[in-house]
Coordinates of C-alpha atoms and ligand atoms in Angstrom, one line a residue:
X17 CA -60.2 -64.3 -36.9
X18 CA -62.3 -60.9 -37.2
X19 CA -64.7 -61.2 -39.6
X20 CA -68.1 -60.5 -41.4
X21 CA -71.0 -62.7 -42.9
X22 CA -72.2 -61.8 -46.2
X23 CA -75.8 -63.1 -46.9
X24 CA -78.5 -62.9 -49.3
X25 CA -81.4 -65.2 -50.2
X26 CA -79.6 -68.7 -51.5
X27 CA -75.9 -68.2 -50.0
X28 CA -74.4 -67.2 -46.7
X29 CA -70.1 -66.9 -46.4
X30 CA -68.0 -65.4 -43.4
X31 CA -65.4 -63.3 -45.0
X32 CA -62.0 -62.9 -42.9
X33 CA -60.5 -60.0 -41.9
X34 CA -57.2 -61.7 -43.7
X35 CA -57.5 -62.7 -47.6
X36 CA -54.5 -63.8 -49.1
X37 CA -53.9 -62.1 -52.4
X38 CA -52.1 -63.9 -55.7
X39 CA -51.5 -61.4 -57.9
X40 CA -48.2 -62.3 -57.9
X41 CA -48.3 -66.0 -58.8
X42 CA -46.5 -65.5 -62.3
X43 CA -45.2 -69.1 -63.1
X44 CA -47.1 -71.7 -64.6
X45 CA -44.1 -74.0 -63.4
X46 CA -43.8 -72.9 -59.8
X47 CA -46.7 -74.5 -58.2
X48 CA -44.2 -75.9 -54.9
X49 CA -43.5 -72.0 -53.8
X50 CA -47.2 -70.9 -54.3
X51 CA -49.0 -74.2 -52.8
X52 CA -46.6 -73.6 -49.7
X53 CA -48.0 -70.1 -49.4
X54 CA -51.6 -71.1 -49.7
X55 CA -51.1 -74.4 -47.2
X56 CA -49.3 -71.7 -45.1
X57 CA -52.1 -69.5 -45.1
X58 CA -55.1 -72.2 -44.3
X59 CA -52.9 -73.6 -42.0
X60 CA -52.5 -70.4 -39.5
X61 CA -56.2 -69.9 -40.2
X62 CA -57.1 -68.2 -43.4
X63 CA -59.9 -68.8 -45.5
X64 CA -60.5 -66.7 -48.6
X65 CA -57.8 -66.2 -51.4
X66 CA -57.9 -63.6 -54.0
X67 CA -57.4 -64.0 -57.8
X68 CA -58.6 -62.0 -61.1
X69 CA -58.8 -63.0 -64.7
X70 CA -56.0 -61.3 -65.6
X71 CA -53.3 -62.0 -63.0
X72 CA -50.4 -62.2 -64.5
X73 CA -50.9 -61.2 -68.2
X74 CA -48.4 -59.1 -67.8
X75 CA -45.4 -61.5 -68.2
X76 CA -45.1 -63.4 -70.8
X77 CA -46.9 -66.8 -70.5
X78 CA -48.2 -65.8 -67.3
X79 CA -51.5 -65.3 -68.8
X80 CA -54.1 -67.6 -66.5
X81 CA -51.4 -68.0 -64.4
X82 CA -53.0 -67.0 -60.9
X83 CA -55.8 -68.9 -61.5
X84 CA -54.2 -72.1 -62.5
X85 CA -52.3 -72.3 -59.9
X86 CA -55.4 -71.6 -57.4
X87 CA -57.2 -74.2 -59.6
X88 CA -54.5 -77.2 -59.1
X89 CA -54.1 -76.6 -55.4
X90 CA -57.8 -76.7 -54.7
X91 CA -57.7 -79.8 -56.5
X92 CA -54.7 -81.2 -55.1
X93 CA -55.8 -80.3 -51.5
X94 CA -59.4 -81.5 -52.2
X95 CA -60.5 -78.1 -50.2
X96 CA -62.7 -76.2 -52.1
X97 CA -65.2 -76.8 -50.3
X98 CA -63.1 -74.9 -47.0
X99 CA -61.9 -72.2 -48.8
X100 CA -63.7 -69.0 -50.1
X101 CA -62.0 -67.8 -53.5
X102 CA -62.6 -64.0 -55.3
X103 CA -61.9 -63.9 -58.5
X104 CA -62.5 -60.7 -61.2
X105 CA -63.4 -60.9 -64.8
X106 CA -64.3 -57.2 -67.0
X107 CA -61.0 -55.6 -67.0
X108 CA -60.8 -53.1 -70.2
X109 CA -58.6 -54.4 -72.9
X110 CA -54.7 -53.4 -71.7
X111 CA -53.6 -52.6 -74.9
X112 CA -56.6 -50.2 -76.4
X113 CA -58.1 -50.0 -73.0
X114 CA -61.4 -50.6 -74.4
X115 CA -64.1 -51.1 -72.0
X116 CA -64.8 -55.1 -71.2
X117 CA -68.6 -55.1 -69.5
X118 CA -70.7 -56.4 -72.1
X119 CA -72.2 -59.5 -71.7
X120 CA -70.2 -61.6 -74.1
X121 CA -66.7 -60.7 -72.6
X122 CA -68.3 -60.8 -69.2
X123 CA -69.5 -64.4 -70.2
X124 CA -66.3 -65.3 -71.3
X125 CA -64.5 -64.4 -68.5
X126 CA -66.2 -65.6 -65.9
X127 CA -66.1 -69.1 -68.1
X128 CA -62.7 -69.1 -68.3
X129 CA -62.3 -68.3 -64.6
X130 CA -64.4 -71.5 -63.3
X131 CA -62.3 -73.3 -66.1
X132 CA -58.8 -72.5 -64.5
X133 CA -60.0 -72.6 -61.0
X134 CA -61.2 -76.0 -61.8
X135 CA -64.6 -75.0 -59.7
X136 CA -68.7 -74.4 -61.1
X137 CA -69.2 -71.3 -58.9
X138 CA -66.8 -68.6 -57.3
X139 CA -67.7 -67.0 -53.5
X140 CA -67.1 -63.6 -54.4
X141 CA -67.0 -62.3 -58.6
X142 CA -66.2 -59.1 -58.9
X143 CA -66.1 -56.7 -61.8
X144 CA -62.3 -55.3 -62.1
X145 CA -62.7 -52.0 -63.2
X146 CA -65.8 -49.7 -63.9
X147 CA -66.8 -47.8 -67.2
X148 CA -69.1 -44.9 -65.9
X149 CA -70.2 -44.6 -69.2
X150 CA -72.2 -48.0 -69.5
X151 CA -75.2 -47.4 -67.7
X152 CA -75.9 -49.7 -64.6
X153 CA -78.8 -50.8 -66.3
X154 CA -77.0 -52.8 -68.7
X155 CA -74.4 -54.2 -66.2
X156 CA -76.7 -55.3 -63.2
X157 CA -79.0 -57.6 -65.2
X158 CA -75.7 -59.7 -66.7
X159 CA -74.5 -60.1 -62.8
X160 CA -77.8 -61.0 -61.7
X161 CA -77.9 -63.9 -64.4
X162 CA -74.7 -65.3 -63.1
X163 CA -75.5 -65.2 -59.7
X164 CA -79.4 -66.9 -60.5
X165 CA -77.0 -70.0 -62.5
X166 CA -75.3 -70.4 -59.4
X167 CA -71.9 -69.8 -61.2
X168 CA -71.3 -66.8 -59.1
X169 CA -72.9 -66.5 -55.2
X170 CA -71.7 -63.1 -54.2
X171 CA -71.6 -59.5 -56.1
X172 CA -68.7 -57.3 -55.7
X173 CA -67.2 -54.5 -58.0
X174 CA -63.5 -53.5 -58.0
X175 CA -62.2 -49.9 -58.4
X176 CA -65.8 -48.7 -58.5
X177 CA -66.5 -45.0 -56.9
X178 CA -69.3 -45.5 -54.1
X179 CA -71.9 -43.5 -56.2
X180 CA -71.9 -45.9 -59.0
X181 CA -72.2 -48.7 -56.4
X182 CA -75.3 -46.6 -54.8
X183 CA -76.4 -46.1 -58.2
X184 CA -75.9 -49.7 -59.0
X185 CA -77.8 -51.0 -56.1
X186 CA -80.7 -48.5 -56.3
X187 CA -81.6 -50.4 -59.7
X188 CA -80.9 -53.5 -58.2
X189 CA -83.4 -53.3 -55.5
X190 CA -85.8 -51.6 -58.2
X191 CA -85.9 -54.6 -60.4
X192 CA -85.5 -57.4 -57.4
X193 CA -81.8 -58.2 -58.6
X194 CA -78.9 -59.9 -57.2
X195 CA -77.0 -56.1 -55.8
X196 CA -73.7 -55.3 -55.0
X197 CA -72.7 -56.8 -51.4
X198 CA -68.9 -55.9 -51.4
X199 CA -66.4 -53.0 -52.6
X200 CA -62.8 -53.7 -53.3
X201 CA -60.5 -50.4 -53.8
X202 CA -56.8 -49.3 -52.6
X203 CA -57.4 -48.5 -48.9
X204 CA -53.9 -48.4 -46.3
X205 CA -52.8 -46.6 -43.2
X206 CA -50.3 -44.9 -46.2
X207 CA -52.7 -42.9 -48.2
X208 CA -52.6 -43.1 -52.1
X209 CA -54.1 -41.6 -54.8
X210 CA -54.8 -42.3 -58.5
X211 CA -52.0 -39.9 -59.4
X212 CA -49.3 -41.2 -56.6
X213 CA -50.5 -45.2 -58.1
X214 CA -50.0 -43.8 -61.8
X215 CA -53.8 -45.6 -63.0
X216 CA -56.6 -43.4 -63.3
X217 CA -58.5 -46.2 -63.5
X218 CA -58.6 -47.7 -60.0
X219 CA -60.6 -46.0 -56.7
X220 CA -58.6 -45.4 -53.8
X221 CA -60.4 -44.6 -50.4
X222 CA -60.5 -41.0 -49.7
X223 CA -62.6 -38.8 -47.1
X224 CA -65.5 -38.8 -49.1
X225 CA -65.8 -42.5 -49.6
X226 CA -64.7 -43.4 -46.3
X227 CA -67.9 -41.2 -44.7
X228 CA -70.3 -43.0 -47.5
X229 CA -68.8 -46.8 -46.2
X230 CA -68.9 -46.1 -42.8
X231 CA -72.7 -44.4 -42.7
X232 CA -73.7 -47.4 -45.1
X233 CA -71.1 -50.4 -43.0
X234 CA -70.7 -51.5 -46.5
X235 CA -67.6 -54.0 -46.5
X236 CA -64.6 -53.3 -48.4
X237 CA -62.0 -55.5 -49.5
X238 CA -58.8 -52.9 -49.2
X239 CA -56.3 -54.0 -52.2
X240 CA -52.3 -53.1 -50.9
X241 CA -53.2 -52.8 -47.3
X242 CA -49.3 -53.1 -46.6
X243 CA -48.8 -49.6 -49.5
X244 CA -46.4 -52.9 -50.5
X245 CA -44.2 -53.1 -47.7
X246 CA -43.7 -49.3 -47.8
X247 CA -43.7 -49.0 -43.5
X248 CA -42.1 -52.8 -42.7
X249 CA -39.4 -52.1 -45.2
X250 CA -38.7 -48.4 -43.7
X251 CA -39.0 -48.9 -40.5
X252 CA -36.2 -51.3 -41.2
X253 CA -34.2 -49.1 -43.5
X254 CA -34.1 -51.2 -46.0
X255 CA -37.1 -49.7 -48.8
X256 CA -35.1 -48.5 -52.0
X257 CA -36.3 -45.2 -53.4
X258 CA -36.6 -47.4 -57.5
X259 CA -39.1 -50.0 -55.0
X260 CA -42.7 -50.1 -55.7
X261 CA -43.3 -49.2 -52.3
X262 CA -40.9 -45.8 -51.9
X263 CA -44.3 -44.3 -54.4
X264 CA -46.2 -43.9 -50.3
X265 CA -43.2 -41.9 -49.2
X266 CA -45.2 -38.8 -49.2
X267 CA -44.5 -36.2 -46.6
X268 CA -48.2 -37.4 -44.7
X269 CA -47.2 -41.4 -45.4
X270 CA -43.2 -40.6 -43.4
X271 CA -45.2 -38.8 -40.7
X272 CA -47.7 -42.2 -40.2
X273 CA -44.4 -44.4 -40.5
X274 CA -42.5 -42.4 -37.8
X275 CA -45.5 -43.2 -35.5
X276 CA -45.9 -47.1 -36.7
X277 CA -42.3 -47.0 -34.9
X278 CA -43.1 -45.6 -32.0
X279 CA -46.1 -48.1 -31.8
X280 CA -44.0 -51.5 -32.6
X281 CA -41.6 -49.8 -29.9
X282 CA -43.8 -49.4 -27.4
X283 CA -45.5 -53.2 -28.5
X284 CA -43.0 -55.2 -29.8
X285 CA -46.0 -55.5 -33.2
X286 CA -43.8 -56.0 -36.0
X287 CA -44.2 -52.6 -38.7
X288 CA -45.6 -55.2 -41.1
X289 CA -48.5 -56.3 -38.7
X290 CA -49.6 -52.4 -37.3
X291 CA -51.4 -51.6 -41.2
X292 CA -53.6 -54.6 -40.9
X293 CA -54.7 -53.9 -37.9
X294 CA -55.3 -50.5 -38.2
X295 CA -57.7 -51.7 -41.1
X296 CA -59.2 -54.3 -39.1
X297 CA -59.8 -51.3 -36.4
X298 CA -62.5 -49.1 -39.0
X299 CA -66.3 -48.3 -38.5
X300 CA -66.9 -50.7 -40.8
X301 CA -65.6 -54.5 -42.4
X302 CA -62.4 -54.6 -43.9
X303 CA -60.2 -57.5 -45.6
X304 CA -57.1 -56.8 -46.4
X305 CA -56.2 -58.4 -49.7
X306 CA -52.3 -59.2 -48.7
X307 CA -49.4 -60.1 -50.6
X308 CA -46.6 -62.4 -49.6
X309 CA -43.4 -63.5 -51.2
X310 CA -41.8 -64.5 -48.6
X311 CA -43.4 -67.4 -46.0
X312 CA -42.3 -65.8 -43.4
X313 CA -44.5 -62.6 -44.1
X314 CA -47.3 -64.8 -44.1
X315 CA -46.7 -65.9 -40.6
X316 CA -46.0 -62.6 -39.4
X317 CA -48.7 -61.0 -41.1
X318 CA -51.5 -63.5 -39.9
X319 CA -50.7 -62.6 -36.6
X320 CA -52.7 -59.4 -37.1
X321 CA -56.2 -61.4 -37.1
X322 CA -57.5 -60.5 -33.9
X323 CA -55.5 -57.2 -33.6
X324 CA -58.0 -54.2 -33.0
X325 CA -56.8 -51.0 -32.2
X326 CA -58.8 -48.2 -29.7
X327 CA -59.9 -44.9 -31.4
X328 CA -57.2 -43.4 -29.4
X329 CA -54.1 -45.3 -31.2
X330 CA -56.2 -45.2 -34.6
X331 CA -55.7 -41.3 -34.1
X332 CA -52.3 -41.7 -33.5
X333 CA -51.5 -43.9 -36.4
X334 CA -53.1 -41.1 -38.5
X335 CA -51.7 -38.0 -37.2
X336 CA -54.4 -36.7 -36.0
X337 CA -53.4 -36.4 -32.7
Ligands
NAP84 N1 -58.6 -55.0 -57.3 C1 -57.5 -54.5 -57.8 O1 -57.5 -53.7 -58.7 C2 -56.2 -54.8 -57.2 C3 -55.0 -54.1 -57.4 C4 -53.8 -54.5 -56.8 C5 -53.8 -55.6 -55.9 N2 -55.0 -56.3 -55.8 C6 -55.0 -57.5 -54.8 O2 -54.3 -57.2 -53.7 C7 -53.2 -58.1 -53.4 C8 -52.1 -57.4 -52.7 O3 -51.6 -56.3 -53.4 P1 -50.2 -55.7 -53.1 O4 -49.1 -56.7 -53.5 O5 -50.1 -54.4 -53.7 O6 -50.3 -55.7 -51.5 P2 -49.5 -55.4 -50.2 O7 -49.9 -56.5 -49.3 O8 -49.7 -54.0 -49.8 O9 -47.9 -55.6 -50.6 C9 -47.4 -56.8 -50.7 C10 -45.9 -56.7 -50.6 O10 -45.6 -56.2 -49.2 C11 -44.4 -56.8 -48.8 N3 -44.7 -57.5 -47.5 C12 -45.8 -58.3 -47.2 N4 -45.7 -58.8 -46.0 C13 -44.6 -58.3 -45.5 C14 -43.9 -58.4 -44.2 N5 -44.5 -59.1 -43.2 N6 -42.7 -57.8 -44.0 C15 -42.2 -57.0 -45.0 N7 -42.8 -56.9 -46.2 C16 -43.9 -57.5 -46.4 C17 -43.9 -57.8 -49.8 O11 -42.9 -57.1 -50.6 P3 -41.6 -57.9 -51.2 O12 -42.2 -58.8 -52.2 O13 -40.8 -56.8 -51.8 O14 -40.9 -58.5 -50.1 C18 -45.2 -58.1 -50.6 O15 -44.9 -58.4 -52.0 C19 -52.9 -58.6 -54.8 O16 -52.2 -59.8 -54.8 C20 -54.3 -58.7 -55.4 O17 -54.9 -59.9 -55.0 C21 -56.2 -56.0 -56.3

């Protein structure tokens, strides 16, 4: 499996290329579906699984859910130890969408995380969302704590622009804390944008933060690397315009589709695999934080872990040739 070691001075983890993601583990009472997709995933080689604080809160009783879930397999498998888990606390308040980065809600979160996950540290803890107006000053220092407990052995912020990360990390080093080691925002072959995703609140990669990753080989974590089936489910003709993924049907997103076809054509790749492995393909480290709810997509979308594409066919995949 591609991937990249993250180090500092107490910790060292090798991030895959492949991290399953579980935003979609609703049901408290579905543990059988979920711990097949997770034994599924280990199995054909995976090793990192990603959660937040507030997967699922948005059905009812689903609140924890992801977590849980996560929490009772790692027990049940006695793996934890094998198995690198990402977790997000210090998303703003849904319902006033008050900011959440203060050190009390920070604490809590992070608390109830390692509660649910059954666990005393998480790999990866990143902050969900940013508030530029809560100075980096005030954030870095609460991170920095968690990390020296041991509670948390990695930085990484979520849906932060890459100046506040730059800004972020220049006080870091500054005061001899913990930085920022990892950046997790909406990156895919289909191209998004704030306005297309309907949140102004998350960070999707555009020119301008693609040029500051790659001249810094900063290592992303790309959230909907599959634009949520939008190219396997058109190049099969079966995406249905009311489906979350008809929103990357833009008139640059059908152009990149028509040439993922000619690609599987010519390759026999299924249109699932061709997005991860353009990602896995970039100037710099890139997981892509996948989705399954099917066990079959798992299998076919693990196949992409050693898939790396030439500059040539990354052109092509783009349009720009
Ligand atoms: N940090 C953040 O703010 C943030 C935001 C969003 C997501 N995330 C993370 O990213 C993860 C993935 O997000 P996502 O669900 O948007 O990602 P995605 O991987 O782009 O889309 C997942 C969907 O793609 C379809 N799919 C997957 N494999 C397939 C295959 N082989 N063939 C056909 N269709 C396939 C499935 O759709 P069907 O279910 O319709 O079959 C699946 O539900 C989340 O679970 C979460 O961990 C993070």
């Amino acid at each position: 499996m591609i991937s990249c070691v993250l180090k500092n001075d107490k910790y060292e983890i090798t991030v895959p290329c492949l991290t399953y993601g579980t935003a979609n583990f609703e049901r408290h009472d579905n543990d059988e579906t979920y711990f097949s997709f997770m034994d599924k995933y280990i199995e054909l080689g995976g090793t990192c699984i990603d959660t937040a604080r507030v997967y699922c809160d948005w059905v009812e009783g689903g609140s924890d859910a992801s977590e849980s879930v996560i929490g009772r397999w790692l027990e049940a498998r006695g793996c934890r130890d094998k198995v690198l888990i990402s977790t997000k606390g210090g998303h703003h308040d849904r319902e006033t969408g008050e900011s959440r980065l203060d050190r009390a809600s920070l604490e809590y979160d992070l608390s109830r995380s390692l509660e649910c996950l059954k666990t005393d540290y998480v790999d990866i803890y990143f902050l969900h969302r940013d508030d530029p107006h809560i100075p980096v000053e005030e954030i870095m220092p609460i991170l920095d704590d968690f990390y020296r407990q041991g509670r948390i052995h990695f930085i990484g912020v979520s849906n932060w622009t890459t100046a506040r990360i730059e800004e972020a990390n220049r006080y870091a080093a500054e005061n001899g804390l913990e930085p920022i080691r990892i950046s997790q925002i909406n990156y895919s072959l289909a191209h998004a944008s704030t306005d297309i995703l309907g949140d102004h609140t998350l960070v999707c990669m555009d020119t301008r933060e693609f040029s500051w990753y790659r001249k810094h080989h900063f290592p992303v974590m790309a959230f909907s690397p599959q634009a949520k089936g939008f190219f396997a489910k058109f190049a099969k003709g079966d995406a249905a315009t009311n489906l979350p993924e008809s929103q990357f049907a833009s008139t640059a997103n059908l152009a990149r589709l028509a040439r993922v076809k000619q690609l599987c054509q010519q390759t026999g790749t299924p249109p699932a695999v061709v997005p991860l492995g353009y990602l896995n393909s970039q100037p710099f480290f890139v997981s892509s934080v996948f989705a399954v709810t099917k066990l079959w997509q798992m299998e076919e979308n693990m196949a992409a872990q050693d898939l790396v594409y030439d500059e040539k066919t990354l052109a092509f995949l783009d349009n720009r040739i």
